[in-house]
GROMACS .gro file of C-alpha atoms in nm:
model
  391
    1MET     CA    1   3.139  -0.991   1.492
    2SER     CA    2   3.142  -0.880   1.131
    3LEU     CA    3   2.974  -1.077   0.853
    4SER     CA    4   3.223  -1.156   0.582
    5ARG     CA    5   3.129  -1.174   0.218
    6ARG     CA    6   3.210  -1.545   0.224
    7ALA     CA    7   2.979  -1.600   0.524
    8PHE     CA    8   2.702  -1.402   0.358
    9PHE     CA    9   2.704  -1.621   0.050
   10ARG     CA   10   2.736  -1.935   0.260
   11ASN     CA   11   2.410  -1.831   0.425
   12LEU     CA   12   2.257  -1.809   0.077
   13GLY     CA   13   2.349  -2.171   0.027
   14VAL     CA   14   2.651  -2.130  -0.203
   15ASP     CA   15   3.023  -2.147  -0.140
   16ARG     CA   16   3.164  -1.844  -0.321
   17ALA     CA   17   3.056  -1.494  -0.413
   18ASP     CA   18   3.151  -1.551  -0.775
   19SER     CA   19   2.917  -1.851  -0.794
   20VAL     CA   20   2.608  -1.637  -0.735
   21SER     CA   21   2.418  -1.533  -1.045
   22PRO     CA   22   2.193  -1.227  -1.070
   23ASN     CA   23   1.906  -1.470  -1.114
   24LEU     CA   24   1.974  -1.615  -0.767
   25ILE     CA   25   1.963  -1.270  -0.611
   26ALA     CA   26   1.635  -1.195  -0.786
   27SER     CA   27   1.479  -1.529  -0.702
   28ARG     CA   28   1.553  -1.484  -0.330
   29GLY     CA   29   1.278  -1.223  -0.322
   30ARG     CA   30   0.991  -1.311  -0.552
   31GLU     CA   31   0.759  -1.015  -0.567
   32ALA     CA   32   0.459  -1.214  -0.448
   33LEU     CA   33   0.553  -1.149  -0.086
   34GLU     CA   34   0.233  -1.078   0.102
   35LEU     CA   35  -0.132  -1.171   0.122
   36TRP     CA   36  -0.407  -0.915   0.097
   37ARG     CA   37  -0.601  -0.865   0.417
   38ASN     CA   38  -0.915  -0.772   0.222
   39GLY     CA   39  -1.002  -1.130   0.137
   40LEU     CA   40  -0.821  -1.152  -0.197
   41ASP     CA   41  -0.487  -1.324  -0.215
   42TYR     CA   42  -0.216  -1.098  -0.353
   43GLU     CA   43  -0.087  -1.393  -0.551
   44ASP     CA   44  -0.353  -1.663  -0.540
   45GLY     CA   45  -0.183  -1.992  -0.602
   46PHE     CA   46   0.151  -1.863  -0.477
   47GLN     CA   47   0.214  -2.218  -0.360
   48ASN     CA   48   0.268  -2.299  -0.727
   49THR     CA   49   0.591  -2.098  -0.721
   50ARG     CA   50   0.720  -2.341  -0.458
   51MET     CA   51   0.701  -2.640  -0.688
   52THR     CA   52   0.980  -2.883  -0.756
   53GLU     CA   53   1.327  -2.787  -0.871
   54GLY     CA   54   1.329  -2.665  -1.229
   55ALA     CA   55   0.981  -2.513  -1.215
   56ILE     CA   56   0.903  -2.240  -1.466
   57VAL     CA   57   0.776  -1.947  -1.257
   58ILE     CA   58   0.588  -1.710  -1.486
   59SER     CA   59   0.330  -1.587  -1.237
   60SER     CA   60   0.453  -1.259  -1.086
   61ASN     CA   61   0.584  -1.043  -1.373
   62GLU     CA   62   0.947  -1.063  -1.264
   63ASN     CA   63   1.263  -1.016  -1.467
   64PRO     CA   64   1.392  -1.375  -1.493
   65LEU     CA   65   1.753  -1.260  -1.529
   66GLY     CA   66   1.770  -1.043  -1.219
   67PRO     CA   67   1.974  -0.721  -1.199
   68GLY     CA   68   2.219  -0.613  -1.465
   69PRO     CA   69   2.596  -0.650  -1.437
   70ALA     CA   70   2.657  -0.299  -1.302
   71ALA     CA   71   2.395  -0.344  -1.030
   72TYR     CA   72   2.523  -0.692  -0.953
   73GLN     CA   73   2.876  -0.558  -0.905
   74ALA     CA   74   2.746  -0.280  -0.681
   75LEU     CA   75   2.578  -0.544  -0.464
   76LEU     CA   76   2.898  -0.743  -0.433
   77ASP     CA   77   3.109  -0.435  -0.362
   78GLY     CA   78   2.875  -0.320  -0.086
   79LEU     CA   79   2.836  -0.645   0.103
   80ASP     CA   80   3.135  -0.598   0.333
   81GLN     CA   81   3.043  -0.241   0.425
   82THR     CA   82   2.668  -0.193   0.441
   83ALA     CA   83   2.520  -0.407   0.715
   84GLY     CA   84   2.627  -0.194   1.012
   85ARG     CA   85   2.544   0.145   0.861
   86TYR     CA   86   2.222   0.337   0.827
   87PRO     CA   87   2.139   0.455   0.473
   88THR     CA   88   2.245   0.808   0.572
   89ASN     CA   89   2.596   0.687   0.657
   90PHE     CA   90   2.676   0.479   0.351
   91ARG     CA   91   2.755   0.590  -0.002
   92PRO     CA   92   2.566   0.584  -0.223
   93SER     CA   93   2.305   0.691   0.031
   94HIS     CA   94   1.933   0.723  -0.022
   95ARG     CA   95   1.996   1.092  -0.088
   96ASP     CA   96   2.251   1.001  -0.354
   97LEU     CA   97   1.986   0.783  -0.517
   98MET     CA   98   1.732   1.063  -0.509
   99GLN     CA   99   1.986   1.296  -0.670
  100THR     CA  100   2.059   1.037  -0.941
  101ILE     CA  101   1.688   1.006  -1.018
  102ALA     CA  102   1.652   1.384  -1.019
  103ASN     CA  103   1.941   1.420  -1.263
  104LYS     CA  104   1.779   1.170  -1.498
  105TYR     CA  105   1.460   1.375  -1.526
  106GLY     CA  106   1.584   1.731  -1.483
  107ALA     CA  107   1.432   1.756  -1.136
  108ARG     CA  108   1.547   1.810  -0.777
  109PRO     CA  109   1.568   1.561  -0.491
  110GLU     CA  110   1.272   1.741  -0.334
  111ASN     CA  111   1.063   1.617  -0.628
  112ILE     CA  112   1.122   1.257  -0.520
  113THR     CA  113   1.034   1.023  -0.236
  114LEU     CA  114   1.146   0.662  -0.210
  115GLY     CA  115   0.942   0.353  -0.127
  116THR     CA  116   0.990  -0.015  -0.052
  117GLY     CA  117   0.903  -0.099  -0.408
  118SER     CA  118   0.644   0.121  -0.575
  119GLY     CA  119   0.387  -0.059  -0.359
  120GLU     CA  120   0.458   0.169  -0.065
  121ILE     CA  121   0.400   0.468  -0.292
  122LEU     CA  122   0.062   0.331  -0.399
  123GLU     CA  123  -0.041   0.253  -0.043
  124ASN     CA  124   0.068   0.594   0.083
  125GLY     CA  125  -0.122   0.760  -0.199
  126ALA     CA  126  -0.441   0.590  -0.084
  127LEU     CA  127  -0.373   0.685   0.278
  128ALA     CA  128  -0.285   1.046   0.201
  129PHE     CA  129  -0.551   1.137  -0.054
  130THR     CA  130  -0.860   0.919  -0.004
  131SER     CA  131  -1.121   0.901   0.272
  132PRO     CA  132  -1.478   0.781   0.324
  133ASP     CA  133  -1.585   1.095   0.138
  134LYS     CA  134  -1.298   1.120  -0.112
  135ALA     CA  135  -1.304   0.815  -0.335
  136LEU     CA  136  -1.025   0.623  -0.500
  137VAL     CA  137  -1.100   0.589  -0.872
  138THR     CA  138  -0.943   0.291  -1.049
  139ALA     CA  139  -0.990   0.070  -1.352
  140ASP     CA  140  -1.130  -0.281  -1.316
  141PRO     CA  141  -0.936  -0.501  -1.343
  142SER     CA  142  -0.619  -0.319  -1.246
  143TYR     CA  143  -0.342  -0.339  -0.988
  144LEU     CA  144  -0.496  -0.370  -0.642
  145GLN     CA  145  -0.245  -0.246  -0.385
  146ALA     CA  146  -0.396   0.102  -0.348
  147VAL     CA  147  -0.747  -0.047  -0.357
  148GLY     CA  148  -0.658  -0.289  -0.078
  149VAL     CA  149  -0.547  -0.006   0.151
  150ALA     CA  150  -0.851   0.210   0.073
  151LYS     CA  151  -1.083  -0.084   0.137
  152ARG     CA  152  -0.920  -0.166   0.471
  153GLN     CA  153  -0.952   0.197   0.578
  154GLY     CA  154  -1.319   0.209   0.485
  155HIS     CA  155  -1.256   0.464   0.211
  156ALA     CA  156  -1.480   0.503  -0.092
  157ILE     CA  157  -1.383   0.322  -0.414
  158ARG     CA  158  -1.515   0.381  -0.765
  159THR     CA  159  -1.426   0.130  -1.037
  160VAL     CA  160  -1.434   0.185  -1.412
  161SER     CA  161  -1.443  -0.103  -1.660
  162LEU     CA  162  -1.179  -0.135  -1.930
  163ASP     CA  163  -1.283  -0.056  -2.287
  164ALA     CA  164  -1.343  -0.317  -2.557
  165ASN     CA  165  -0.969  -0.339  -2.628
  166LEU     CA  166  -0.889  -0.394  -2.258
  167ARG     CA  167  -0.741  -0.045  -2.231
  168LEU     CA  168  -0.806   0.218  -1.967
  169ASP     CA  169  -1.121   0.410  -2.061
  170SER     CA  170  -1.000   0.767  -2.024
  171GLU     CA  171  -1.338   0.934  -2.077
  172ALA     CA  172  -1.514   0.712  -1.823
  173ILE     CA  173  -1.233   0.761  -1.572
  174ALA     CA  174  -1.256   1.139  -1.612
  175ARG     CA  175  -1.630   1.127  -1.543
  176ALA     CA  176  -1.579   0.910  -1.236
  177ALA     CA  177  -1.311   1.144  -1.100
  178SER     CA  178  -1.549   1.424  -1.006
  179GLY     CA  179  -1.503   1.493  -0.635
  180ALA     CA  180  -1.267   1.198  -0.589
  181GLY     CA  181  -0.960   1.207  -0.369
  182LEU     CA  182  -0.729   1.007  -0.596
  183VAL     CA  183  -0.737   0.873  -0.951
  184PHE     CA  184  -0.512   0.569  -0.995
  185LEU     CA  185  -0.387   0.497  -1.347
  186CYS     CA  186  -0.178   0.185  -1.395
  187ASN     CA  187  -0.014   0.255  -1.731
  188PRO     CA  188   0.069   0.005  -1.873
  189ASN     CA  189  -0.216  -0.165  -1.693
  190ASN     CA  190  -0.176  -0.479  -1.487
  191PRO     CA  191  -0.327  -0.731  -1.563
  192SER     CA  192  -0.451  -0.631  -1.909
  193SER     CA  193  -0.096  -0.544  -2.032
  194THR     CA  194  -0.223  -0.258  -2.248
  195VAL     CA  195  -0.103   0.100  -2.254
  196MET     CA  196  -0.265   0.441  -2.279
  197SER     CA  197  -0.101   0.681  -2.524
  198ALA     CA  198   0.077   0.992  -2.402
  199SER     CA  199  -0.183   1.215  -2.566
  200ASP     CA  200  -0.468   1.030  -2.394
  201VAL     CA  201  -0.293   1.057  -2.057
  202GLU     CA  202  -0.242   1.431  -2.102
  203ALA     CA  203  -0.605   1.478  -2.207
  204LEU     CA  204  -0.730   1.280  -1.908
  205VAL     CA  205  -0.512   1.473  -1.664
  206ALA     CA  206  -0.624   1.804  -1.814
  207GLU     CA  207  -0.991   1.708  -1.786
  208VAL     CA  208  -0.960   1.594  -1.425
  209ARG     CA  209  -0.769   1.909  -1.334
  210ARG     CA  210  -1.044   2.117  -1.499
  211SER     CA  211  -1.348   1.937  -1.359
  212SER     CA  212  -1.213   1.826  -1.019
  213PRO     CA  213  -0.912   2.043  -0.930
  214ASP     CA  214  -0.875   1.903  -0.576
  215THR     CA  215  -0.831   1.546  -0.703
  216TYR     CA  216  -0.483   1.393  -0.706
  217ILE     CA  217  -0.369   1.166  -0.991
  218LEU     CA  218  -0.126   0.877  -0.943
  219ILE     CA  219   0.021   0.720  -1.258
  220ASP     CA  220   0.186   0.385  -1.192
  221GLU     CA  221   0.456   0.323  -1.454
  222ALA     CA  222   0.595  -0.004  -1.317
  223TYR     CA  223   0.612  -0.151  -1.669
  224HIS     CA  224   0.719   0.161  -1.859
  225ASP     CA  225   1.057   0.018  -1.956
  226TYR     CA  226   0.893  -0.271  -2.143
  227VAL     CA  227   0.675  -0.054  -2.369
  228THR     CA  228   0.754  -0.070  -2.741
  229ASP     CA  229   0.456   0.137  -2.865
  230PRO     CA  230   0.594   0.476  -2.977
  231ALA     CA  231   0.266   0.646  -2.881
  232HIS     CA  232   0.352   0.593  -2.516
  233GLN     CA  233   0.579   0.827  -2.322
  234THR     CA  234   0.650   0.858  -1.954
  235ALA     CA  235   0.424   1.098  -1.766
  236ILE     CA  236   0.710   1.219  -1.546
  237PRO     CA  237   0.752   1.553  -1.732
  238LEU     CA  238   0.374   1.600  -1.705
  239ALA     CA  239   0.387   1.534  -1.330
  240LEU     CA  240   0.673   1.778  -1.279
  241ARG     CA  241   0.478   2.061  -1.440
  242THR     CA  242   0.128   1.977  -1.312
  243PRO     CA  243   0.001   2.017  -0.954
  244LYS     CA  244  -0.135   1.709  -0.775
  245VAL     CA  245   0.000   1.461  -1.030
  246PHE     CA  246   0.271   1.210  -0.941
  247VAL     CA  247   0.427   0.907  -1.105
  248ALA     CA  248   0.530   0.585  -0.931
  249ARG     CA  249   0.824   0.381  -1.059
  250THR     CA  250   0.981   0.056  -0.941
  251PHE     CA  251   1.314  -0.121  -0.969
  252SER     CA  252   1.135  -0.458  -0.948
  253LYS     CA  253   1.063  -0.510  -1.318
  254ALA     CA  254   1.309  -0.424  -1.597
  255TYR     CA  255   1.583  -0.353  -1.343
  256GLY     CA  256   1.540  -0.703  -1.199
  257MET     CA  257   1.544  -0.604  -0.831
  258ALA     CA  258   1.211  -0.744  -0.705
  259GLY     CA  259   1.377  -0.898  -0.401
  260LEU     CA  260   1.548  -0.573  -0.301
  261ARG     CA  261   1.220  -0.377  -0.268
  262LEU     CA  262   1.280  -0.027  -0.402
  263GLY     CA  263   1.070   0.227  -0.588
  264TYR     CA  264   1.002   0.599  -0.597
  265ALA     CA  265   0.747   0.870  -0.665
  266ILE     CA  266   0.819   1.187  -0.859
  267GLY     CA  267   0.612   1.503  -0.895
  268GLN     CA  268   0.594   1.865  -0.787
  269VAL     CA  269   0.752   1.948  -0.452
  270GLU     CA  270   0.422   2.023  -0.277
  271THR     CA  271   0.265   1.698  -0.397
  272ILE     CA  272   0.562   1.487  -0.294
  273ALA     CA  273   0.589   1.659   0.044
  274THR     CA  274   0.228   1.567   0.120
  275LEU     CA  275   0.279   1.208   0.008
  276ALA     CA  276   0.606   1.174   0.199
  277GLN     CA  277   0.434   1.244   0.531
  278TRP     CA  278   0.322   0.880   0.517
  279THR     CA  279   0.664   0.742   0.429
  280HIS     CA  280   0.862   0.524   0.668
  281VAL     CA  281   1.204   0.643   0.781
  282PHE     CA  282   1.492   0.454   0.614
  283ASN     CA  283   1.256   0.274   0.379
  284SER     CA  284   1.537   0.191   0.135
  285ASN     CA  285   1.835  -0.022   0.229
  286ASN     CA  286   2.201   0.024   0.144
  287LEU     CA  287   2.230  -0.261  -0.103
  288ALA     CA  288   1.917  -0.154  -0.289
  289ASN     CA  289   2.037   0.207  -0.304
  290ALA     CA  290   2.375   0.104  -0.445
  291ALA     CA  291   2.223  -0.130  -0.702
  292ALA     CA  292   1.967   0.131  -0.808
  293VAL     CA  293   2.228   0.403  -0.863
  294ALA     CA  294   2.435   0.160  -1.069
  295SER     CA  295   2.128   0.056  -1.269
  296LEU     CA  296   2.029   0.414  -1.351
  297ASN     CA  297   2.383   0.474  -1.476
  298ASP     CA  298   2.360   0.168  -1.702
  299PRO     CA  299   2.082   0.253  -1.952
  300GLN     CA  300   2.215   0.004  -2.206
  301HIS     CA  301   2.108  -0.282  -1.980
  302VAL     CA  302   1.745  -0.165  -1.983
  303GLU     CA  303   1.753  -0.145  -2.363
  304GLN     CA  304   1.885  -0.500  -2.377
  305GLU     CA  305   1.620  -0.620  -2.134
  306ARG     CA  306   1.343  -0.455  -2.340
  307ALA     CA  307   1.467  -0.631  -2.654
  308ARG     CA  308   1.503  -0.965  -2.475
  309ASN     CA  309   1.152  -0.940  -2.336
  310LYS     CA  310   1.002  -0.842  -2.673
  311GLU     CA  311   1.150  -1.148  -2.843
  312ALA     CA  312   1.007  -1.382  -2.580
  313ARG     CA  313   0.678  -1.189  -2.570
  314ASP     CA  314   0.628  -1.204  -2.947
  315PHE     CA  315   0.704  -1.575  -2.945
  316THR     CA  316   0.449  -1.642  -2.671
  317VAL     CA  317   0.179  -1.431  -2.839
  318GLY     CA  318   0.229  -1.648  -3.147
  319VAL     CA  319   0.198  -1.968  -2.945
  320PHE     CA  320  -0.137  -1.862  -2.803
  321ALA     CA  321  -0.257  -1.738  -3.143
  322ASP     CA  322  -0.184  -2.081  -3.291
  323LEU     CA  323  -0.399  -2.228  -3.013
  324GLY     CA  324  -0.686  -1.992  -3.099
  325CYS     CA  325  -0.632  -1.780  -2.788
  326GLU     CA  326  -0.610  -1.403  -2.836
  327ALA     CA  327  -0.379  -1.197  -2.618
  328ALA     CA  328  -0.436  -0.829  -2.552
  329ASP     CA  329  -0.182  -0.592  -2.713
  330SER     CA  330   0.088  -0.640  -2.451
  331GLN     CA  331   0.329  -0.357  -2.375
  332THR     CA  332   0.464  -0.529  -2.064
  333ASN     CA  333   0.652  -0.839  -1.954
  334PHE     CA  334   0.331  -1.042  -1.933
  335LEU     CA  335   0.030  -1.137  -2.145
  336PHE     CA  336  -0.341  -1.126  -2.067
  337VAL     CA  337  -0.489  -1.404  -2.276
  338ASN     CA  338  -0.846  -1.505  -2.354
  339ILE     CA  339  -0.811  -1.879  -2.296
  340GLY     CA  340  -1.186  -1.943  -2.310
  341ARG     CA  341  -1.195  -2.119  -1.974
  342PRO     CA  342  -1.147  -2.033  -1.606
  343ALA     CA  343  -0.801  -1.912  -1.512
  344ALA     CA  344  -0.798  -2.148  -1.212
  345GLU     CA  345  -0.849  -2.447  -1.439
  346PHE     CA  346  -0.562  -2.337  -1.664
  347ARG     CA  347  -0.339  -2.253  -1.368
  348ASN     CA  348  -0.393  -2.587  -1.198
  349ALA     CA  349  -0.333  -2.778  -1.520
  350CYS     CA  350  -0.008  -2.589  -1.580
  351ALA     CA  351   0.102  -2.656  -1.223
  352GLU     CA  352   0.072  -3.028  -1.288
  353HIS     CA  353   0.349  -2.976  -1.545
  354ASN     CA  354   0.564  -2.763  -1.310
  355VAL     CA  355   0.466  -2.429  -1.467
  356ALA     CA  356   0.327  -2.148  -1.246
  357VAL     CA  357   0.107  -1.883  -1.410
  358GLY     CA  358  -0.083  -1.589  -1.262
  359ARG     CA  359  -0.375  -1.570  -1.021
  360ASP     CA  360  -0.739  -1.492  -1.094
  361PHE     CA  361  -0.829  -1.137  -1.202
  362PRO     CA  362  -1.198  -1.069  -1.139
  363PRO     CA  363  -1.421  -0.987  -1.318
  364MET     CA  364  -1.242  -1.166  -1.605
  365GLU     CA  365  -1.125  -1.478  -1.423
  366LYS     CA  366  -1.370  -1.704  -1.609
  367THR     CA  367  -1.211  -1.638  -1.948
  368HIS     CA  368  -0.869  -1.472  -1.912
  369ALA     CA  369  -0.533  -1.570  -1.765
  370ARG     CA  370  -0.217  -1.370  -1.702
  371VAL     CA  371   0.109  -1.526  -1.814
  372SER     CA  372   0.440  -1.357  -1.732
  373ILE     CA  373   0.726  -1.359  -1.980
  374GLY     CA  374   1.031  -1.558  -1.876
  375THR     CA  375   1.343  -1.626  -2.078
  376ILE     CA  376   1.297  -1.745  -2.435
  377GLY     CA  377   1.405  -2.090  -2.320
  378GLU     CA  378   1.145  -2.092  -2.043
  379MET     CA  379   0.873  -1.977  -2.280
  380ARG     CA  380   0.960  -2.249  -2.532
  381ARG     CA  381   0.928  -2.509  -2.258
  382ALA     CA  382   0.609  -2.351  -2.124
  383ALA     CA  383   0.465  -2.344  -2.477
  384GLU     CA  384   0.470  -2.723  -2.488
  385VAL     CA  385   0.269  -2.727  -2.165
  386PHE     CA  386   0.021  -2.471  -2.299
  387LYS     CA  387  -0.033  -2.686  -2.607
  388GLN     CA  388  -0.119  -2.983  -2.387
  389VAL     CA  389  -0.350  -2.814  -2.139
  390LEU     CA  390  -0.535  -2.598  -2.396
  391ALA     CA  391  -0.580  -2.873  -2.654
   0.00000   0.00000   0.00000
């Protein structure tokens, strides 16, 4: 029995396909999907995102608008055709997506491997390139998915503190990289929201390649499309010309597809081939592939999303500044704010007003909180809550 488009949307809880907004599609798969098995909740306080109707969910760095119109149309067009076909037997296929990505960066499909979000790329990087004797080097605090895998496998981990401006400390990371299996650079960094310049990234990569040539370098650019600092550039060209360097990207952030779970890695063929040995077969689904191809062919939407986010981000920075709370120089769709009190206290107080903000980020959980950027309307409403709980 085939599943009609009407039946599909009825299962979503609505009557008609044309009554579904991109925001509904996005909200059906909030990115806080799993709990860490290393003792730290992936999204501590995730229950706050299940508050009453009308809650402002600014806890998981999602695009509040969901996918753009081209991607949304691709999802609708594919619903009647995709469910019974493997990704190899539906167009656009996963290979079509890899070719589209390759065309964007002047590469080949062999330079690319897909993942269920960029999280699979990060996990596979830890599995492929670290061991009890080959450490994972990462900033602290930074994104933890690769760290979680390395810890569960009993692999060595070396952490490097952020600098005084809450940026990645390139010199300290280079020193820590000696003999390591993998250096993980989250750039822009989550949770600090700051970015390392293109020149600093190149210098760091060159130094690691010189001093520890067997070490791989993974640059996570999940938030690249939100950067407004002209000193930042993608490291993809650097990865394509440099051995043992690869970049992870996701469709979960600016492209608004967190619920569809799709990302990719790009680098030299030999590097990607080694990484891809850990990849699951058919790890991208037909709807995600179709929406991603449409998104990559709609660059104007990303420009619009960057501008929308900047307006709401600037507004929220100003709100916290008026409250005497300094935010790091955000180049993302979230802020890392010195609120002068424990993040848990702030989070719980916000939850009482139906606003969900981010989890704790040790070792800065006693003073700093992460606040994602929603729509300008959501941030105006949230601002009134912040004024109450931080008074």
